[in-house]
Structures are given as C-alpha cells and as structure tokens.
Amino acid sequence: MSQETILVTGAAGGVGSTARTAIAILLEQGHRVRAMVRKLDARADTLRDMGAEIVVADMLDIIAVRAAMQGCSVVYFAMSISSNYLEAATNVAVAAKSLGVRAFVNLSQMTVSQMSETETTSSPQQKQEWLAEQMLRWSGLPVVYLRPTAFFDGVLLAAGCQGHPRG
C-alpha cells in the first residue's frame, strides 16, 4: 500500500462534483486520501465510510487549509462555483507551495484553455478559473491541468442509459 497522502479539496461537493469518484479510485489504488470538507455532515460520513480521512477546512481560511494539507504530497484541487474561487485557489496554492507539495492537480474547464487577456468571457466563473490558472503558472508549483468538457456519468445514469451499448 502506498504511504502517499493525497488531499482532495471540495470533497463533499454536490452537483457535478468529481471528488467522491476521485476519492474512490485513489483509495482503490492504495493511496491514503484526506478529504477536505467545509463541515461534518452525512456526505463527510460517506467519505469516511469509504476509507478517507476527513478534515474540516474552509478554503477561504488559509491557516485551516495549511493545517489540512500538512503531510500531503499531492493536492487534487476541485471547488464548486463560487465568487471566491480565485481567493480559495490562491490559498490552496500558497499552502501547497510552502509545504513542498510535489503535484498539484487542478480541475478546471475546457474553455479556460481558449482564453487569454484579450480573449475573455462574460462568465464570471470562467474568468475566475482562468485567473486561477495564471496564478498557478506563476506559482512554480508542479501543476497538472484537467480541463474536461463535461462529465456524463451522472447524467447518463440518471437518464437510464446504463444499458445502452455506447452509454
């Protein structure tokens, strides 16, 4: 079993969250997973039952983020849509940099790769994510950018497509 601890932020995320699936896969591969949640509730209990260590921290509280990240070598940064996305991403990146995290996985969106300072968007969330990516580039952290178009597993399962040959 791997002794590496991976911090997953936004672990109790709701609609569209990939954290629970990521945690399940990482645990299956033998990694130690620390799931960062904002509060203890049934979602946190589910993650604990899966085998994840639960830590409570708000990404807007850099001291709490640093405490939650202590001893982790990899961070999987995922966060719900928020007007504070850039601040939260910066707090997580600052803590990761100061603690010597060796890999920072940033879950973003595909359209962010098509943006620049002159080609932008009217979407405040996309703008926050693009700015966060600029900050991550400047940080010197070893970042892996994941920019999916969409995740269909929940949509297809809800639509009853699991028996479809292409679903």
Coordinates of N, CA, C and O in Angstrom, one line a residue:
M1 N 0.8 -1.2 0.0 CA 0.0 0.0 0.0 C 0.9 1.2 0.0 O 1.8 1.3 0.7
S2 N 0.5 2.2 -0.8 CA 1.2 3.5 -0.9 C 1.1 4.3 0.4 O 0.0 4.3 1.0
Q3 N 2.2 4.9 0.9 CA 2.1 5.7 2.0 C 1.9 7.2 1.7 O 1.8 8.0 2.6
E4 N 1.7 7.5 0.4 CA 1.5 8.8 0.0 C 0.1 9.3 0.4 O -0.9 8.5 0.2
T5 N 0.0 10.5 0.9 CA -1.3 11.0 1.3 C -1.7 12.1 0.2 O -0.9 13.0 0.0
I6 N -2.9 12.0 -0.3 CA -3.4 12.9 -1.3 C -4.6 13.7 -0.7 O -5.5 13.1 -0.1
L7 N -4.5 15.0 -0.7 CA -5.6 15.9 -0.2 C -6.5 16.1 -1.4 O -6.1 16.6 -2.4
V8 N -7.8 15.9 -1.1 CA -8.8 16.2 -2.1 C -9.7 17.3 -1.5 O -10.3 17.1 -0.5
T9 N -9.6 18.5 -2.2 CA -10.4 19.6 -1.7 C -11.9 19.5 -2.3 O -12.1 18.8 -3.3
G10 N -12.8 20.2 -1.7 CA -14.2 20.2 -2.2 C -14.7 18.8 -2.2 O -15.6 18.4 -3.0
A11 N -14.3 18.0 -1.2 CA -14.6 16.6 -1.2 C -16.0 16.2 -1.1 O -16.5 15.2 -1.6
A12 N -16.8 17.1 -0.4 CA -18.2 16.8 -0.2 C -19.1 17.5 -1.2 O -20.3 17.7 -1.0
G13 N -18.5 18.0 -2.3 CA -19.2 18.8 -3.3 C -20.4 18.1 -3.8 O -20.6 16.9 -3.7
G14 N -21.3 19.0 -4.3 CA -22.6 18.5 -4.8 C -22.7 18.2 -6.2 O -21.8 17.5 -6.8
V15 N -23.6 18.8 -6.9 CA -23.9 18.5 -8.3 C -22.6 18.8 -9.2 O -22.0 19.8 -9.0
G16 N -22.3 17.8 -10.0 CA -21.1 17.9 -10.8 C -19.8 17.7 -10.2 O -18.7 17.8 -10.8
S17 N -19.8 17.4 -8.9 CA -18.5 17.1 -8.2 C -17.9 15.8 -8.6 O -18.6 14.8 -8.8
T18 N -16.6 15.8 -8.8 CA -15.8 14.6 -9.2 C -15.1 14.1 -8.0 O -14.5 13.0 -8.1
A19 N -15.2 14.8 -6.9 CA -14.4 14.4 -5.7 C -14.6 13.0 -5.2 O -13.7 12.2 -4.9
R20 N -15.9 12.6 -5.0 CA -16.2 11.3 -4.5 C -15.7 10.2 -5.4 O -15.1 9.2 -4.9
T21 N -15.8 10.4 -6.7 CA -15.3 9.4 -7.6 C -13.8 9.3 -7.6 O -13.2 8.2 -7.5
A22 N -13.2 10.5 -7.5 CA -11.7 10.5 -7.4 C -11.2 9.8 -6.2 O -10.3 9.1 -6.2
I23 N -11.9 10.1 -5.1 CA -11.5 9.5 -3.8 C -11.7 8.0 -3.8 O -10.8 7.3 -3.4
A24 N -12.8 7.5 -4.4 CA -13.0 6.1 -4.5 C -11.8 5.4 -5.4 O -11.3 4.4 -5.0
I25 N -11.5 6.0 -6.5 CA -10.4 5.5 -7.3 C -9.1 5.5 -6.6 O -8.3 4.5 -6.6
L26 N -8.8 6.6 -5.9 CA -7.5 6.7 -5.2 C -7.4 5.7 -4.1 O -6.3 5.1 -3.9
L27 N -8.5 5.5 -3.4 CA -8.4 4.5 -2.3 C -8.3 3.1 -2.8 O -7.5 2.3 -2.3
E28 N -9.0 2.8 -3.9 CA -8.8 1.5 -4.6 C -7.4 1.3 -5.0 O -6.9 0.1 -5.0
Q29 N -6.7 2.3 -5.4 CA -5.3 2.2 -5.9 C -4.3 2.1 -4.7 O -3.1 2.0 -4.9
G30 N -4.8 2.2 -3.4 CA -4.0 2.0 -2.3 C -3.4 3.3 -1.7 O -2.6 3.3 -0.8
H31 N -3.9 4.5 -2.2 CA -3.4 5.7 -1.7 C -4.2 6.1 -0.4 O -5.3 5.7 -0.2
R32 N -3.5 6.8 0.5 CA -4.2 7.4 1.6 C -4.8 8.7 1.1 O -4.1 9.5 0.5
V33 N -6.1 8.9 1.4 CA -6.8 10.1 1.0 C -7.3 10.9 2.2 O -7.9 10.3 3.0
R34 N -7.0 12.2 2.1 CA -7.5 13.1 3.1 C -8.6 13.9 2.4 O -8.2 14.7 1.5
A35 N -9.8 13.8 2.8 CA -10.9 14.5 2.2 C -11.2 15.8 2.9 O -11.5 15.8 4.1
M36 N -11.0 17.0 2.3 CA -11.3 18.3 2.9 C -12.7 18.7 2.6 O -13.1 18.8 1.5
V37 N -13.4 18.9 3.7 CA -14.8 19.3 3.7 C -15.0 20.6 4.5 O -14.2 20.9 5.4
R38 N -16.1 21.3 4.2 CA -16.3 22.5 5.0 C -17.0 22.3 6.3 O -17.0 23.0 7.2
K39 N -17.8 21.1 6.4 CA -18.5 20.8 7.6 C -18.7 19.3 7.7 O -18.7 18.6 6.6
L40 N -18.9 18.8 8.9 CA -19.2 17.4 9.1 C -20.7 17.2 8.9 O -21.5 17.9 9.6
D41 N -21.0 16.3 8.0 CA -22.4 16.0 7.7 C -22.5 14.6 7.1 O -21.5 13.9 7.1
A42 N -23.6 14.2 6.6 CA -23.8 12.9 6.0 C -22.8 12.6 4.9 O -22.3 11.5 4.7
R43 N -22.5 13.7 4.1 CA -21.6 13.5 2.9 C -20.2 13.2 3.5 O -19.5 12.3 2.9
A44 N -19.8 13.8 4.5 CA -18.5 13.6 5.1 C -18.5 12.2 5.7 O -17.5 11.4 5.6
D45 N -19.6 11.7 6.3 CA -19.7 10.4 6.9 C -19.5 9.3 5.8 O -18.8 8.3 6.0
T46 N -20.1 9.6 4.6 CA -20.0 8.7 3.5 C -18.5 8.5 3.1 O -18.0 7.4 2.8
L47 N -17.8 9.7 3.0 CA -16.4 9.6 2.6 C -15.6 8.9 3.6 O -14.7 8.1 3.3
R48 N -15.9 9.1 4.9 CA -15.2 8.4 6.0 C -15.4 6.9 5.9 O -14.5 6.1 6.0
D49 N -16.7 6.5 5.6 CA -17.0 5.1 5.4 C -16.3 4.4 4.3 O -16.0 3.2 4.3
M50 N -16.0 5.3 3.2 CA -15.2 4.7 2.1 C -13.8 4.5 2.4 O -13.1 3.8 1.7
G51 N -13.3 5.1 3.5 CA -11.9 4.9 3.9 C -11.1 6.2 3.9 O -9.9 6.1 4.2
A52 N -11.7 7.3 3.6 CA -10.9 8.6 3.6 C -10.8 9.2 5.0 O -11.7 9.0 5.8
E53 N -9.7 9.8 5.2 CA -9.6 10.6 6.4 C -10.3 12.0 6.2 O -10.1 12.6 5.1
I54 N -11.1 12.4 7.1 CA -11.8 13.7 6.9 C -11.2 14.8 7.7 O -10.8 14.6 8.9
V55 N -11.0 15.9 7.0 CA -10.5 17.2 7.7 C -11.5 18.3 7.3 O -12.0 18.3 6.2
V56 N -11.8 19.1 8.3 CA -12.7 20.2 8.1 C -11.9 21.5 7.9 O -11.0 21.8 8.7
A57 N -12.1 22.2 6.8 CA -11.4 23.4 6.5 C -12.2 24.2 5.4 O -12.6 23.6 4.4
D58 N -12.3 25.5 5.6 CA -12.8 26.3 4.6 C -11.7 26.8 3.7 O -10.7 27.3 4.2
M59 N -11.8 26.7 2.4 CA -10.7 27.2 1.5 C -10.4 28.6 1.6 O -9.4 29.1 1.1
L60 N -11.3 29.4 2.2 CA -11.0 30.9 2.4 C -10.2 31.1 3.7 O -9.9 32.3 3.9
D61 N -9.9 30.1 4.4 CA -9.2 30.2 5.7 C -7.8 29.6 5.4 O -7.7 28.4 5.6
I62 N -6.8 30.4 5.1 CA -5.5 29.8 4.7 C -4.8 29.0 5.8 O -4.2 28.0 5.5
I63 N -5.1 29.4 7.0 CA -4.5 28.7 8.2 C -5.1 27.3 8.3 O -4.4 26.3 8.5
A64 N -6.4 27.2 8.1 CA -7.1 25.9 8.1 C -6.7 25.0 6.9 O -6.5 23.8 7.1
V65 N -6.5 25.7 5.8 CA -6.1 24.9 4.6 C -4.7 24.3 4.8 O -4.4 23.2 4.5
R66 N -3.8 25.1 5.3 CA -2.4 24.7 5.6 C -2.4 23.5 6.6 O -1.7 22.5 6.4
A67 N -3.2 23.6 7.6 CA -3.3 22.5 8.6 C -3.9 21.2 8.0 O -3.4 20.1 8.2
A68 N -4.9 21.4 7.1 CA -5.5 20.2 6.4 C -4.5 19.6 5.5 O -4.5 18.4 5.2
M69 N -3.6 20.4 4.9 CA -2.7 19.9 3.8 C -1.4 19.3 4.4 O -0.6 18.6 3.7
Q70 N -1.1 19.6 5.7 CA 0.1 19.1 6.4 C 0.3 17.6 6.1 O -0.6 16.8 6.4
G71 N 1.5 17.2 5.6 CA 1.8 15.8 5.4 C 1.3 15.3 4.1 O 1.5 14.1 3.8
C72 N 0.7 16.1 3.2 CA 0.2 15.6 1.9 C 1.2 15.9 0.9 O 1.8 17.0 0.9
S73 N 1.4 15.0 0.0 CA 2.4 15.2 -1.1 C 1.7 15.6 -2.4 O 2.4 16.1 -3.3
V74 N 0.4 15.3 -2.5 CA -0.4 15.7 -3.7 C -1.7 16.3 -3.3 O -2.3 16.0 -2.3
V75 N -2.1 17.3 -4.1 CA -3.3 18.0 -3.9 C -4.2 17.9 -5.2 O -3.7 18.1 -6.3
Y76 N -5.4 17.4 -5.0 CA -6.4 17.4 -6.1 C -7.3 18.6 -5.8 O -8.2 18.5 -4.8
F77 N -7.2 19.7 -6.5 CA -8.0 20.9 -6.2 C -9.2 20.9 -7.1 O -9.2 21.0 -8.3
A78 N -10.3 20.8 -6.4 CA -11.7 20.9 -7.0 C -12.5 21.8 -6.1 O -12.4 21.7 -4.9
M79 N -13.3 22.7 -6.7 CA -14.1 23.6 -6.0 C -15.4 23.9 -6.7 O -15.4 24.0 -8.0
S80 N -16.5 24.0 -6.0 CA -17.8 24.4 -6.6 C -17.7 25.8 -7.2 O -16.8 26.6 -6.8
I81 N -18.6 26.1 -8.0 CA -18.7 27.5 -8.5 C -18.9 28.5 -7.3 O -19.7 28.2 -6.4
S82 N -18.1 29.5 -7.3 CA -18.1 30.5 -6.2 C -17.5 31.8 -6.7 O -16.5 31.8 -7.5
S83 N -18.0 32.9 -6.1 CA -17.4 34.2 -6.5 C -16.1 34.3 -5.8 O -15.3 35.2 -6.1
N84 N -15.7 33.4 -4.8 CA -14.5 33.5 -4.1 C -13.5 32.4 -4.7 O -12.5 32.1 -4.0
Y85 N -13.7 31.9 -5.9 CA -12.9 30.8 -6.4 C -11.4 31.2 -6.5 O -10.5 30.5 -6.1
L86 N -11.1 32.4 -7.0 CA -9.7 32.8 -7.1 C -9.0 32.9 -5.8 O -7.9 32.5 -5.6
E87 N -9.7 33.5 -4.8 CA -9.1 33.6 -3.4 C -8.8 32.2 -2.8 O -7.8 31.9 -2.3
A88 N -9.8 31.3 -3.0 CA -9.7 29.9 -2.5 C -8.5 29.2 -3.2 O -7.7 28.5 -2.5
A89 N -8.5 29.3 -4.5 CA -7.4 28.7 -5.3 C -6.0 29.2 -4.8 O -5.1 28.4 -4.7
T90 N -5.9 30.5 -4.6 CA -4.7 31.1 -4.2 C -4.3 30.6 -2.8 O -3.1 30.2 -2.6
N91 N -5.2 30.5 -1.9 CA -4.9 30.0 -0.5 C -4.4 28.6 -0.6 O -3.4 28.2 0.0
V92 N -5.0 27.7 -1.4 CA -4.6 26.3 -1.5 C -3.2 26.3 -2.2 O -2.3 25.5 -1.7
A93 N -3.0 27.1 -3.2 CA -1.7 27.1 -3.9 C -0.6 27.6 -3.0 O 0.5 27.0 -3.0
V94 N -0.8 28.6 -2.2 CA 0.2 29.2 -1.3 C 0.6 28.1 -0.3 O 1.8 27.9 0.0
A95 N -0.4 27.4 0.3 CA -0.1 26.4 1.3 C 0.6 25.3 0.6 O 1.6 24.7 1.2
A96 N 0.2 24.9 -0.6 CA 0.9 23.8 -1.3 C 2.4 24.1 -1.6 O 3.3 23.3 -1.4
K97 N 2.6 25.3 -2.0 CA 4.0 25.8 -2.3 C 4.8 25.8 -1.0 O 5.9 25.3 -1.0
S98 N 4.3 26.3 0.0 CA 5.1 26.4 1.3 C 5.3 25.0 1.9 O 6.3 24.9 2.6
L99 N 4.4 24.1 1.7 CA 4.6 22.8 2.3 C 5.3 21.8 1.3 O 5.6 20.6 1.7
G100 N 5.7 22.3 0.1 CA 6.5 21.4 -0.8 C 5.7 20.3 -1.5 O 6.3 19.2 -1.8
V101 N 4.5 20.5 -1.7 CA 3.6 19.5 -2.4 C 4.3 19.2 -3.8 O 4.8 20.1 -4.5
R102 N 4.4 18.0 -4.1 CA 5.1 17.6 -5.3 C 4.2 17.5 -6.6 O 4.7 17.4 -7.7
A103 N 2.9 17.5 -6.4 CA 2.0 17.6 -7.5 C 0.7 18.2 -7.1 O 0.1 18.0 -6.1
F104 N 0.2 19.1 -8.0 CA -1.0 19.9 -7.7 C -1.9 19.6 -9.0 O -1.6 20.1 -10.1
V105 N -3.0 18.9 -8.8 CA -3.9 18.6 -9.9 C -5.0 19.6 -9.8 O -5.7 19.7 -8.8
N106 N -5.2 20.4 -10.9 CA -6.2 21.5 -10.9 C -7.3 21.1 -11.8 O -7.1 20.9 -13.0
L107 N -8.5 20.8 -11.3 CA -9.7 20.5 -12.1 C -10.3 21.9 -12.5 O -10.7 22.7 -11.7
S108 N -10.3 22.1 -13.8 CA -10.8 23.3 -14.4 C -11.9 23.0 -15.4 O -12.5 22.0 -15.3
Q109 N -12.0 23.8 -16.5 CA -12.9 23.5 -17.5 C -12.2 23.8 -18.9 O -11.3 24.6 -19.0
M110 N -12.7 23.0 -19.9 CA -12.0 23.0 -21.2 C -11.9 24.4 -21.8 O -10.9 24.8 -22.3
T111 N -12.9 25.2 -21.6 CA -13.0 26.5 -22.3 C -11.9 27.5 -21.7 O -11.5 28.4 -22.4
V112 N -11.4 27.2 -20.5 CA -10.4 28.1 -20.0 C -9.1 28.1 -20.8 O -8.5 29.2 -21.0
S113 N -8.8 27.0 -21.5 CA -7.6 26.9 -22.3 C -7.7 27.8 -23.6 O -6.7 28.1 -24.2
Q114 N -8.9 28.2 -23.9 CA -9.1 29.1 -25.1 C -9.1 30.6 -24.8 O -9.3 31.4 -25.6
M115 N -8.9 30.9 -23.5 CA -9.0 32.3 -23.1 C -7.6 32.9 -23.0 O -6.6 32.2 -22.8
S116 N -7.5 34.2 -23.0 CA -6.3 35.0 -22.8 C -6.7 36.3 -22.3 O -7.9 36.6 -22.1
E117 N -5.7 37.2 -22.0 CA -6.0 38.5 -21.5 C -6.8 39.4 -22.5 O -7.5 40.3 -22.2
T118 N -6.8 39.0 -23.8 CA -7.5 39.7 -24.8 C -8.7 38.9 -25.3 O -9.6 39.5 -26.0
E119 N -8.8 37.7 -25.1 CA -9.9 36.8 -25.5 C -10.5 36.3 -24.2 O -10.0 35.3 -23.6
T120 N -11.5 36.9 -23.7 CA -12.1 36.5 -22.4 C -13.5 36.1 -22.6 O -13.9 35.7 -23.7
T121 N -14.2 36.1 -21.5 CA -15.6 35.6 -21.5 C -16.5 36.5 -20.6 O -16.0 37.3 -19.8
S122 N -17.8 36.4 -20.8 CA -18.7 37.1 -19.9 C -19.0 36.3 -18.7 O -19.6 36.9 -17.7
S123 N -18.6 35.1 -18.6 CA -18.9 34.2 -17.4 C -17.9 34.6 -16.3 O -16.7 34.4 -16.4
P124 N -18.4 35.1 -15.2 CA -17.6 35.4 -14.0 C -16.8 34.1 -13.5 O -15.6 34.2 -13.2
Q125 N -17.4 33.0 -13.6 CA -16.7 31.7 -13.1 C -15.6 31.4 -14.0 O -14.5 31.0 -13.5
Q126 N -15.8 31.4 -15.3 CA -14.7 31.1 -16.2 C -13.5 32.1 -16.0 O -12.4 31.7 -16.1
K127 N -13.9 33.3 -15.8 CA -12.8 34.3 -15.6 C -12.0 34.0 -14.4 O -10.8 34.1 -14.4
Q128 N -12.7 33.6 -13.3 CA -12.0 33.3 -12.0 C -11.1 32.1 -12.3 O -10.0 32.1 -11.8
E129 N -11.6 31.1 -13.0 CA -10.8 29.9 -13.2 C -9.6 30.2 -14.1 O -8.5 29.7 -13.9
W130 N -9.8 31.1 -15.1 CA -8.6 31.5 -16.0 C -7.6 32.2 -15.1 O -6.4 32.0 -15.2
L131 N -8.0 33.2 -14.3 CA -7.1 33.9 -13.4 C -6.4 32.9 -12.5 O -5.2 33.1 -12.2
A132 N -7.1 32.0 -11.9 CA -6.5 31.0 -11.0 C -5.4 30.2 -11.8 O -4.4 29.9 -11.2
E133 N -5.7 29.9 -13.0 CA -4.6 29.1 -13.8 C -3.4 30.0 -14.0 O -2.3 29.5 -14.0
Q134 N -3.6 31.3 -14.2 CA -2.5 32.2 -14.4 C -1.6 32.2 -13.1 O -0.4 32.1 -13.1
M135 N -2.3 32.3 -12.0 CA -1.6 32.3 -10.7 C -0.9 31.0 -10.5 O 0.3 31.0 -10.0
L136 N -1.5 29.9 -10.8 CA -0.8 28.6 -10.7 C 0.4 28.5 -11.6 O 1.4 28.0 -11.1
R137 N 0.4 29.0 -12.8 CA 1.5 29.0 -13.6 C 2.7 29.8 -13.0 O 3.8 29.4 -13.0
W138 N 2.4 31.0 -12.4 CA 3.4 31.8 -11.8 C 3.9 31.3 -10.5 O 5.0 31.6 -10.1
S139 N 3.1 30.4 -9.9 CA 3.5 29.9 -8.6 C 4.7 29.0 -8.6 O 5.4 28.8 -7.5
G140 N 5.0 28.4 -9.7 CA 6.2 27.4 -9.7 C 5.8 26.1 -9.2 O 6.7 25.2 -9.2
L141 N 4.5 25.9 -8.8 CA 4.1 24.5 -8.4 C 4.1 23.6 -9.6 O 3.8 24.0 -10.7
P142 N 4.3 22.3 -9.4 CA 4.2 21.3 -10.5 C 2.7 21.0 -10.6 O 2.1 20.2 -9.9
V143 N 2.0 21.7 -11.6 CA 0.6 21.6 -11.8 C 0.2 20.7 -13.0 O 0.8 20.8 -14.0
V144 N -0.8 19.9 -12.8 CA -1.4 19.1 -13.8 C -2.8 19.7 -14.0 O -3.5 19.8 -13.0
Y145 N -3.1 20.2 -15.2 CA -4.4 20.8 -15.5 C -5.3 19.8 -16.1 O -5.0 19.2 -17.1
L146 N -6.5 19.6 -15.5 CA -7.5 18.7 -16.0 C -8.6 19.7 -16.5 O -9.2 20.4 -15.7
R147 N -8.9 19.7 -17.8 CA -9.9 20.5 -18.4 C -11.0 19.7 -19.2 O -11.0 19.8 -20.4
P148 N -11.8 19.0 -18.5 CA -12.8 18.2 -19.2 C -13.9 19.1 -19.8 O -14.1 20.2 -19.4
T149 N -14.5 18.6 -20.9 CA -15.6 19.3 -21.5 C -16.8 19.1 -20.6 O -17.5 20.0 -20.3
A150 N -17.1 17.8 -20.2 CA -18.2 17.5 -19.3 C -18.0 16.1 -18.8 O -17.3 15.3 -19.3
F151 N -18.6 15.9 -17.6 CA -18.7 14.5 -17.1 C -20.1 14.0 -17.3 O -21.0 14.7 -16.8
F152 N -20.2 12.9 -17.9 CA -21.6 12.4 -18.2 C -22.1 11.3 -17.4 O -23.2 10.9 -17.5
D153 N -21.3 10.7 -16.5 CA -21.7 9.5 -15.7 C -23.0 9.8 -15.0 O -23.9 9.0 -15.1
G154 N -23.1 10.8 -14.2 CA -24.3 11.1 -13.5 C -25.5 11.4 -14.4 O -26.6 10.9 -14.2
V155 N -25.3 12.1 -15.5 CA -26.3 12.4 -16.4 C -26.9 11.2 -17.1 O -28.1 11.0 -17.2
L156 N -25.9 10.4 -17.6 CA -26.4 9.2 -18.3 C -27.0 8.2 -17.4 O -28.0 7.5 -17.8
L157 N -26.5 8.0 -16.2 CA -27.2 7.1 -15.2 C -28.5 7.6 -14.9 O -29.5 6.8 -14.8
A158 N -28.7 8.9 -14.7 CA -30.0 9.4 -14.3 C -31.0 9.3 -15.5 O -32.2 9.1 -15.3
A159 N -30.4 9.3 -16.7 CA -31.3 9.2 -17.9 C -31.6 7.7 -18.2 O -32.4 7.5 -19.1
G160 N -31.0 6.8 -17.5 CA -31.3 5.4 -17.7 C -30.6 4.8 -18.9 O -31.0 3.9 -19.5
C161 N -29.4 5.4 -19.2 CA -28.7 5.0 -20.4 C -27.6 3.9 -20.1 O -26.9 3.5 -21.0
Q162 N -27.6 3.4 -18.8 CA -26.5 2.5 -18.5 C -26.5 1.2 -19.3 O -25.5 0.5 -19.5
G163 N -27.7 0.8 -19.9 CA -27.7 -0.4 -20.7 C -27.4 -0.1 -22.2 O -27.3 -1.1 -22.9
H164 N -27.3 1.1 -22.5 CA -27.0 1.4 -23.9 C -25.6 1.1 -24.3 O -24.7 1.3 -23.5
P165 N -25.4 0.5 -25.5 CA -24.0 0.0 -25.8 C -23.0 1.1 -25.9 O -21.8 0.9 -25.6
R166 N -23.4 2.3 -26.1 CA -22.4 3.4 -26.1 C -22.5 4.2 -24.8 O -21.7 5.2 -24.7
G167 N -23.4 3.9 -23.9 CA -23.5 4.7 -22.7 C -22.7 4.1 -21.6 O -22.0 4.5 -20.8

